[in-house]
Amino acid sequence: MTIDSPGPTEAIRPDAVPTAAQSPAPGSTADPGPRAVPAWRSLAMRAAPFAGWIVTLALAAQLAQGAYGQLTESERSVGMFEAIGYPASAVLLIGVLQAVAVVLYVVPWTAFLGGLLLTAYLGGAVSAHIRMEDSVAHALTPVLYAVAVWAALFLRSERIRWAVLTGR
């Protein structure tokens, strides 16, 4: 990528397509310049952030509901933690950590950090399900949530899309 080529936040102009007279000769190594963006890709680039935010808000609502149960130390949350083997005093601490991770995930400037923290939290949930010898479906549910967390970040963040797709 050269300095003149468009970066992740620069739009590729459709009117900048070289004509036959401007295009380099076959076998030439000259840079052909910017390319036109197909209509479907332009639509996908505009729709991706909306889809990402829809998935983000759905995940945040689910995870915030769980954090609320832990922050209020509901009987269900305390019972689940005791069944896993954690003391009842850990419910509030883990609820605070989950709530902070959800807030960081929803705020655009800290979404990457929130995604990392939610992935760690969900990894602990997988560990707890394996420790309880739950079914595979119960153990894989947090994995699917973690995949959805990163898929939503991929869709809503142009920087993350660019880094993943270009490897930089």
Coordinates of C-alpha atoms in Angstrom, one line a residue:
M1 CA 0.0 0.0 0.0
T2 CA 1.4 3.4 -1.0
I3 CA 0.8 6.7 0.7
D4 CA -1.5 7.7 -2.2
S5 CA -3.7 4.6 -2.0
P6 CA -6.9 4.9 0.0
G7 CA -6.7 3.9 3.6
P8 CA -9.5 2.4 5.8
T9 CA -11.3 5.7 6.2
E10 CA -10.9 7.1 2.7
A11 CA -13.6 6.4 0.1
I12 CA -12.8 5.1 -3.3
R13 CA -14.3 7.5 -5.8
P14 CA -16.3 5.8 -8.6
D15 CA -15.4 8.6 -11.0
A16 CA -11.7 7.8 -10.7
V17 CA -11.9 4.7 -12.8
P18 CA -9.2 4.9 -15.5
T19 CA -10.4 4.8 -19.1
A20 CA -8.9 2.5 -21.8
A21 CA -6.6 5.4 -22.9
Q22 CA -5.4 5.9 -19.3
S23 CA -4.9 2.2 -18.3
P24 CA -1.4 0.9 -18.4
A25 CA -0.2 -1.4 -21.2
P26 CA -0.5 -5.1 -20.6
G27 CA 2.5 -6.4 -18.6
S28 CA 3.2 -2.9 -17.2
T29 CA 3.9 -2.6 -13.5
A30 CA 2.4 0.9 -13.3
D31 CA -0.2 1.5 -10.6
P32 CA -3.6 1.6 -12.3
G33 CA -4.9 4.0 -9.6
P34 CA -8.2 3.8 -7.6
R35 CA -10.8 1.3 -8.7
A36 CA -14.6 1.7 -8.7
V37 CA -16.5 0.2 -5.9
P38 CA -19.3 -2.2 -7.0
A39 CA -22.8 -1.2 -6.0
W40 CA -23.2 -4.3 -3.8
R41 CA -20.0 -3.5 -1.9
S42 CA -21.0 0.1 -1.4
L43 CA -24.3 -1.1 0.1
A44 CA -22.6 -3.7 2.3
M45 CA -20.1 -1.1 3.5
R46 CA -23.1 1.2 4.6
A47 CA -25.2 -1.7 6.0
A48 CA -22.4 -3.4 8.0
P49 CA -22.2 -0.8 10.9
F50 CA -26.0 -0.9 11.3
A51 CA -26.0 -4.7 11.5
G52 CA -23.1 -4.6 13.9
W53 CA -24.9 -2.2 16.2
I54 CA -28.0 -4.4 16.2
V55 CA -26.0 -7.4 17.2
T56 CA -24.0 -5.3 19.7
L57 CA -27.2 -4.0 21.4
A58 CA -28.8 -7.5 21.5
L59 CA -25.7 -8.9 23.1
A60 CA -25.3 -6.0 25.5
A61 CA -29.0 -6.4 26.6
Q62 CA -28.5 -10.1 27.3
L63 CA -25.2 -9.6 29.1
A64 CA -26.5 -6.6 31.1
Q65 CA -29.4 -8.6 32.2
G66 CA -27.0 -11.2 33.7
A67 CA -24.9 -8.5 35.2
Y68 CA -28.0 -7.0 36.8
G69 CA -28.9 -10.4 38.4
Q70 CA -25.4 -10.6 39.8
L71 CA -25.3 -7.0 41.0
T72 CA -28.5 -7.4 42.9
E73 CA -27.3 -10.8 44.2
S74 CA -30.5 -12.5 43.2
E75 CA -31.2 -16.0 44.6
R76 CA -30.8 -17.5 41.1
S77 CA -27.3 -16.0 40.6
V78 CA -26.1 -16.9 44.1
G79 CA -27.5 -20.4 43.6
M80 CA -25.7 -20.8 40.3
F81 CA -22.4 -19.6 41.7
E82 CA -22.6 -21.9 44.7
A83 CA -23.4 -24.8 42.4
I84 CA -20.2 -24.0 40.5
G85 CA -18.3 -23.9 43.7
Y86 CA -17.8 -20.1 44.0
P87 CA -18.6 -18.4 47.3
A88 CA -21.6 -16.2 47.4
S89 CA -19.4 -13.2 48.0
A90 CA -17.9 -13.5 44.5
V91 CA -21.3 -12.8 42.8
L92 CA -21.1 -9.1 43.3
L93 CA -17.5 -8.8 42.2
I94 CA -18.1 -10.8 39.0
G95 CA -21.3 -8.8 38.3
V96 CA -19.3 -5.5 38.6
L97 CA -16.7 -6.9 36.2
Q98 CA -19.3 -8.0 33.7
A99 CA -21.2 -4.7 33.9
V100 CA -17.9 -2.8 33.3
A101 CA -17.0 -5.0 30.3
V102 CA -20.5 -4.5 28.8
V103 CA -20.3 -0.7 29.2
L104 CA -16.8 -0.7 27.6
Y105 CA -18.1 -2.9 24.8
V106 CA -20.9 -0.5 23.9
V107 CA -18.9 2.7 24.0
P108 CA -17.2 3.0 20.5
W109 CA -13.9 4.3 21.8
T110 CA -13.4 1.4 24.2
A111 CA -15.2 -1.3 22.3
F112 CA -12.0 -3.3 21.5
L113 CA -11.1 -3.4 25.2
G114 CA -14.7 -4.3 26.1
G115 CA -14.6 -7.1 23.5
L116 CA -11.4 -8.5 25.1
L117 CA -12.8 -8.4 28.6
L118 CA -16.1 -10.0 27.5
T119 CA -14.1 -12.7 25.8
A120 CA -12.2 -13.4 29.0
Y121 CA -15.4 -13.4 31.0
L122 CA -17.1 -15.8 28.6
G123 CA -14.0 -18.0 28.7
G124 CA -14.5 -18.3 32.4
A125 CA -18.1 -19.2 31.8
V126 CA -17.0 -22.0 29.5
S127 CA -14.6 -23.2 32.2
A128 CA -17.4 -23.2 34.8
H129 CA -19.7 -25.2 32.5
I130 CA -16.9 -27.8 31.9
R131 CA -16.2 -27.9 35.6
M132 CA -19.9 -28.6 36.3
E133 CA -19.8 -31.3 33.6
D134 CA -22.7 -29.6 31.8
S135 CA -23.7 -30.8 28.3
V136 CA -21.8 -29.6 25.3
A137 CA -24.6 -27.3 24.3
H138 CA -24.3 -25.4 27.7
A139 CA -20.5 -25.3 27.4
L140 CA -20.6 -23.9 23.8
T141 CA -23.2 -21.2 24.5
P142 CA -20.6 -18.7 25.9
V143 CA -18.3 -19.6 22.9
L144 CA -21.1 -18.5 20.5
Y145 CA -21.6 -15.3 22.5
A146 CA -17.8 -14.6 22.2
V147 CA -18.0 -15.2 18.4
A148 CA -21.0 -12.9 18.2
V149 CA -19.1 -10.2 20.2
W150 CA -16.2 -10.2 17.7
A151 CA -18.5 -10.5 14.7
A152 CA -20.4 -7.4 15.8
L153 CA -17.2 -5.5 16.4
F154 CA -16.0 -6.6 12.9
L155 CA -19.2 -5.3 11.4
R156 CA -19.5 -2.0 13.3
S157 CA -15.8 -0.9 13.2
E158 CA -14.2 0.0 9.9
R159 CA -10.7 -0.1 11.5
I160 CA -11.2 -3.7 12.7
R161 CA -12.6 -4.8 9.3
W162 CA -9.6 -3.2 7.6
A163 CA -7.1 -4.8 10.0
V164 CA -8.6 -8.2 9.7
L165 CA -9.0 -8.1 5.9
T166 CA -5.6 -6.7 5.2
G167 CA -3.6 -8.4 8.0
R168 CA -2.2 -5.1 9.3

